[in-house]
JSON list of C-alpha atoms and ligand atoms in Angstrom, two decimals:
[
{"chain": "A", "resi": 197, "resn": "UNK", "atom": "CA", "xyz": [134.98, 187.41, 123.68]},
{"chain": "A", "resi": 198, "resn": "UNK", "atom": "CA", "xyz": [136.57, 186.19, 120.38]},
{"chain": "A", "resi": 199, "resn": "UNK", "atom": "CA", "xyz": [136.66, 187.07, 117.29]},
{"chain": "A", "resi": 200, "resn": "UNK", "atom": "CA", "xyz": [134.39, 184.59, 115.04]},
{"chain": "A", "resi": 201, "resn": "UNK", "atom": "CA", "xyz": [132.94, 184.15, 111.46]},
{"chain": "A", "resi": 202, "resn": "UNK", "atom": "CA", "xyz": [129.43, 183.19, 110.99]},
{"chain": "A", "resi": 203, "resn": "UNK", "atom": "CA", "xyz": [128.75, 180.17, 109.61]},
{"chain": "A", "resi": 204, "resn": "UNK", "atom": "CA", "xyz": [125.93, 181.19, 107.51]},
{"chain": "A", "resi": 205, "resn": "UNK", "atom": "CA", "xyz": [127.46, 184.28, 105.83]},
{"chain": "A", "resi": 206, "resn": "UNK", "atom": "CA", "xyz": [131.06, 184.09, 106.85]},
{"chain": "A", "resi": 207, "resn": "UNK", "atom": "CA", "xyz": [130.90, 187.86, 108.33]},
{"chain": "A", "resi": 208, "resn": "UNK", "atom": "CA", "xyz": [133.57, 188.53, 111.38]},
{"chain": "A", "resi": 209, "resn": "UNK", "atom": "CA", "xyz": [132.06, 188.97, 114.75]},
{"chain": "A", "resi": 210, "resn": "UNK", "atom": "CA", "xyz": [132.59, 188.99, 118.06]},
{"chain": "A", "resi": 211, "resn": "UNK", "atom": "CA", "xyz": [130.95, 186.84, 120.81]},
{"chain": "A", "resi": 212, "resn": "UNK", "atom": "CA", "xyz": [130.74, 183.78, 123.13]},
{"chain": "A", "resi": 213, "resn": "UNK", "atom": "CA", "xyz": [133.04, 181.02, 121.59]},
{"chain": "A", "resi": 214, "resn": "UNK", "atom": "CA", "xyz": [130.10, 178.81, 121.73]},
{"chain": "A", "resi": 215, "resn": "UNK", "atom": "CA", "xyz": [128.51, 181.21, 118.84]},
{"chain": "A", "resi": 216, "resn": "UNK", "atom": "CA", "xyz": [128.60, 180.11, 115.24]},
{"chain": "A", "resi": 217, "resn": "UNK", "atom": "CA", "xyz": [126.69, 182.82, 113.82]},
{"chain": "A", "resi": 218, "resn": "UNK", "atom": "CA", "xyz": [127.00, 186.36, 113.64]},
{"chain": "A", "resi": 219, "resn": "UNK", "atom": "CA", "xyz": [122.81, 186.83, 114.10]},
{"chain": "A", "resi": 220, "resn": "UNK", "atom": "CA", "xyz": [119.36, 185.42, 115.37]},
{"chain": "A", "resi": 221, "resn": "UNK", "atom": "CA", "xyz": [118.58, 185.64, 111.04]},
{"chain": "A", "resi": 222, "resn": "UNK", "atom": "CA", "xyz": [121.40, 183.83, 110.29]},
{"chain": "A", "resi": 223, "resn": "UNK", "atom": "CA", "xyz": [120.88, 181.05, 112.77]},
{"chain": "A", "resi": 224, "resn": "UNK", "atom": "CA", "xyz": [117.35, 180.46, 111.84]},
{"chain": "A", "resi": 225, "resn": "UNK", "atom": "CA", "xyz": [118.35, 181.01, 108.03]},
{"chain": "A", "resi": 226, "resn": "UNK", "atom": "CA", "xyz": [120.90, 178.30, 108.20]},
{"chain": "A", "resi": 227, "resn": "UNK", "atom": "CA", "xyz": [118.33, 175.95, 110.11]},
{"chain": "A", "resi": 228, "resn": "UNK", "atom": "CA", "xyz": [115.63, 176.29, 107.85]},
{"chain": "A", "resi": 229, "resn": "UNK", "atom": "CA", "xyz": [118.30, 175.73, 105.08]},
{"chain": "A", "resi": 230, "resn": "UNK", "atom": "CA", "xyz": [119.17, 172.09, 106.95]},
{"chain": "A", "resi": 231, "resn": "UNK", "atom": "CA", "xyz": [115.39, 171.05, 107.22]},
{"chain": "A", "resi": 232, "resn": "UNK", "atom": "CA", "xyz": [115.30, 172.29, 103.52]},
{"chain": "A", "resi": 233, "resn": "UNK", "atom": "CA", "xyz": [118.34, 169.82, 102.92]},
{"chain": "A", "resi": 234, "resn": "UNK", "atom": "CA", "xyz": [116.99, 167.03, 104.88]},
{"chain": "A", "resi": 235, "resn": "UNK", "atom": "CA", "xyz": [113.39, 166.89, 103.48]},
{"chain": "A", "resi": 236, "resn": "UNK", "atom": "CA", "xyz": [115.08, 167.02, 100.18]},
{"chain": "A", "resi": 237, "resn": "UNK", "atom": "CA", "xyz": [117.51, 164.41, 101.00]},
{"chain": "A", "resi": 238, "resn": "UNK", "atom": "CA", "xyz": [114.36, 161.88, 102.84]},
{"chain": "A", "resi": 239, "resn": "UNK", "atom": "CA", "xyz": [112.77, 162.63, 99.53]},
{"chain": "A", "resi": 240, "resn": "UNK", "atom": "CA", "xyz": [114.99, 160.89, 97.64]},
{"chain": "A", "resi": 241, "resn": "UNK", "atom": "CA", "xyz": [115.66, 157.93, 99.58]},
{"chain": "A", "resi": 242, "resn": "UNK", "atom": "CA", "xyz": [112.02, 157.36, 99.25]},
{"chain": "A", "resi": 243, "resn": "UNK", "atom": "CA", "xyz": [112.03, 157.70, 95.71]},
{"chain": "A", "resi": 244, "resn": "UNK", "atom": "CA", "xyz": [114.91, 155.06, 95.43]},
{"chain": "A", "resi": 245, "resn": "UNK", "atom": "CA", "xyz": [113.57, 152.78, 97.73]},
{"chain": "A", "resi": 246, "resn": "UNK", "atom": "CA", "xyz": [110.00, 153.31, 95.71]},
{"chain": "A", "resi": 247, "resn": "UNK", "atom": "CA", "xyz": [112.12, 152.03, 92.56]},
{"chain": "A", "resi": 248, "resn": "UNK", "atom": "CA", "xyz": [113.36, 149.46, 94.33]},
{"chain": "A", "resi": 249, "resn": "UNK", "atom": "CA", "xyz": [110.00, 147.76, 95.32]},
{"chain": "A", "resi": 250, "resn": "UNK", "atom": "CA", "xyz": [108.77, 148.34, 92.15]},
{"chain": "A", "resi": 251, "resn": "UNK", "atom": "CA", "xyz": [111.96, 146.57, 90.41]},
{"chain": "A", "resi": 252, "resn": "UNK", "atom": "CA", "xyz": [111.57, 143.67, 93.10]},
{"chain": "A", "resi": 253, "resn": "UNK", "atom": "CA", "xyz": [108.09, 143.60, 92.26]},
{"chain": "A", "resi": 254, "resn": "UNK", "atom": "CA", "xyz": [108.40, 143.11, 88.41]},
{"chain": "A", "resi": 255, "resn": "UNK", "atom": "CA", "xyz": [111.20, 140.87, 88.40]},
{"chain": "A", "resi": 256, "resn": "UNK", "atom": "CA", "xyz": [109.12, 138.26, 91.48]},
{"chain": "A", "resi": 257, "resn": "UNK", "atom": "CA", "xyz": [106.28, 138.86, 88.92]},
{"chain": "A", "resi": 258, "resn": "UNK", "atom": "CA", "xyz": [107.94, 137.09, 85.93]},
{"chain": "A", "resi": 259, "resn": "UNK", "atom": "CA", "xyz": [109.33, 134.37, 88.38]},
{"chain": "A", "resi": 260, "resn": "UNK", "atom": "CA", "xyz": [107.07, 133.29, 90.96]},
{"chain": "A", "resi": 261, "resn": "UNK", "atom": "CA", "xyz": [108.60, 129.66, 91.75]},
{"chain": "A", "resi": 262, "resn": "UNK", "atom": "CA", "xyz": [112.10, 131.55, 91.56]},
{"chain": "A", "resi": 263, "resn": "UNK", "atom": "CA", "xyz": [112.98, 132.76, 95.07]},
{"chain": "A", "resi": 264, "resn": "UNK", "atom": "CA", "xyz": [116.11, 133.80, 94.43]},
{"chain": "A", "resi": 265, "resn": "UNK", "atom": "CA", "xyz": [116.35, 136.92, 92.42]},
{"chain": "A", "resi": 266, "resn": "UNK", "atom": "CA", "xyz": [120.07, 136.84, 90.61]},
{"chain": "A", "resi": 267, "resn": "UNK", "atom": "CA", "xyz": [122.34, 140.68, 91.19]},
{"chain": "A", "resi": 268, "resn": "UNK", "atom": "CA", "xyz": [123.19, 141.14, 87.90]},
{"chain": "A", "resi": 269, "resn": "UNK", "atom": "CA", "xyz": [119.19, 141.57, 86.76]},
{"chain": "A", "resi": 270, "resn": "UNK", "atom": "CA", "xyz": [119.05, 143.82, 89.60]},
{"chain": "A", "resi": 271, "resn": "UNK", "atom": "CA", "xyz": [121.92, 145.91, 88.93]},
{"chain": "A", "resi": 272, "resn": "UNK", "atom": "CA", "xyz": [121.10, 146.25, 85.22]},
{"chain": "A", "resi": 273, "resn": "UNK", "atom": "CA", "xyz": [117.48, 148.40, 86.52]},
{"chain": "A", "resi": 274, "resn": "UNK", "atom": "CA", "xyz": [119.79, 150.35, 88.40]},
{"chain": "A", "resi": 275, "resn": "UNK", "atom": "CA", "xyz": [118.39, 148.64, 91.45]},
{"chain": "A", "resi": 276, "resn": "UNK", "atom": "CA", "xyz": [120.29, 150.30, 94.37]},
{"chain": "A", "resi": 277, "resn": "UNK", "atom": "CA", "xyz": [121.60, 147.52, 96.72]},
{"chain": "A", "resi": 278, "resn": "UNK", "atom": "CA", "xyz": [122.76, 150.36, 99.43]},
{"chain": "A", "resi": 279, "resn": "UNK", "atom": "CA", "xyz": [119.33, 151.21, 100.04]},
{"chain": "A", "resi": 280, "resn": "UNK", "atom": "CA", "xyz": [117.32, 147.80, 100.27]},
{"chain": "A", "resi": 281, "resn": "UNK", "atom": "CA", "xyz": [115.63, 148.03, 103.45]},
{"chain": "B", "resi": 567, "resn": "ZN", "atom": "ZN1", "xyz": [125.65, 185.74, 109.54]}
]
């Protein structure tokens, strides 16, 4: 037994060294807090990627013999090259 803080809301307590949190509540708290973050976080990446496409999509439109799209045109629609998929 060792003296601990829980993770969730940092109160002291005492248990198995494996334990991060002081309660069953704060361990399904913090969980559901996590999925909460993730589905927020997936969310967004869609939305970006959903730009992306549609940025792609309008500037193929005005140049269909032009296969190569130049960065700059890109980058000035805030197209976000870290998430091109
Ligand atoms: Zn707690």
């Amino acid at each position: 037994m060792s003296k601990r803080k829980c993770k969730l809301c940092k109160a002291p307590f005492t248990g198995r060294s494996d334990k991060i949190f002081c309660s069953a509540q704060c361990k399904a708290d913090y969980h559901n807090k996590l999925k909460a973050a993730t589905l927020k976080a997936t969310f967004n990446t869609d939305k970006i990627l959903h730009r992306n496409r549609s940025i792609l999509l309008e500037v193929m439109g005005k140049n269909l013999q032009q296969k190569k799209v130049d960065r700059d045109s890109l980058a000035k629609k805030n197209f976000r090259f870290e998430y091109m998929t």
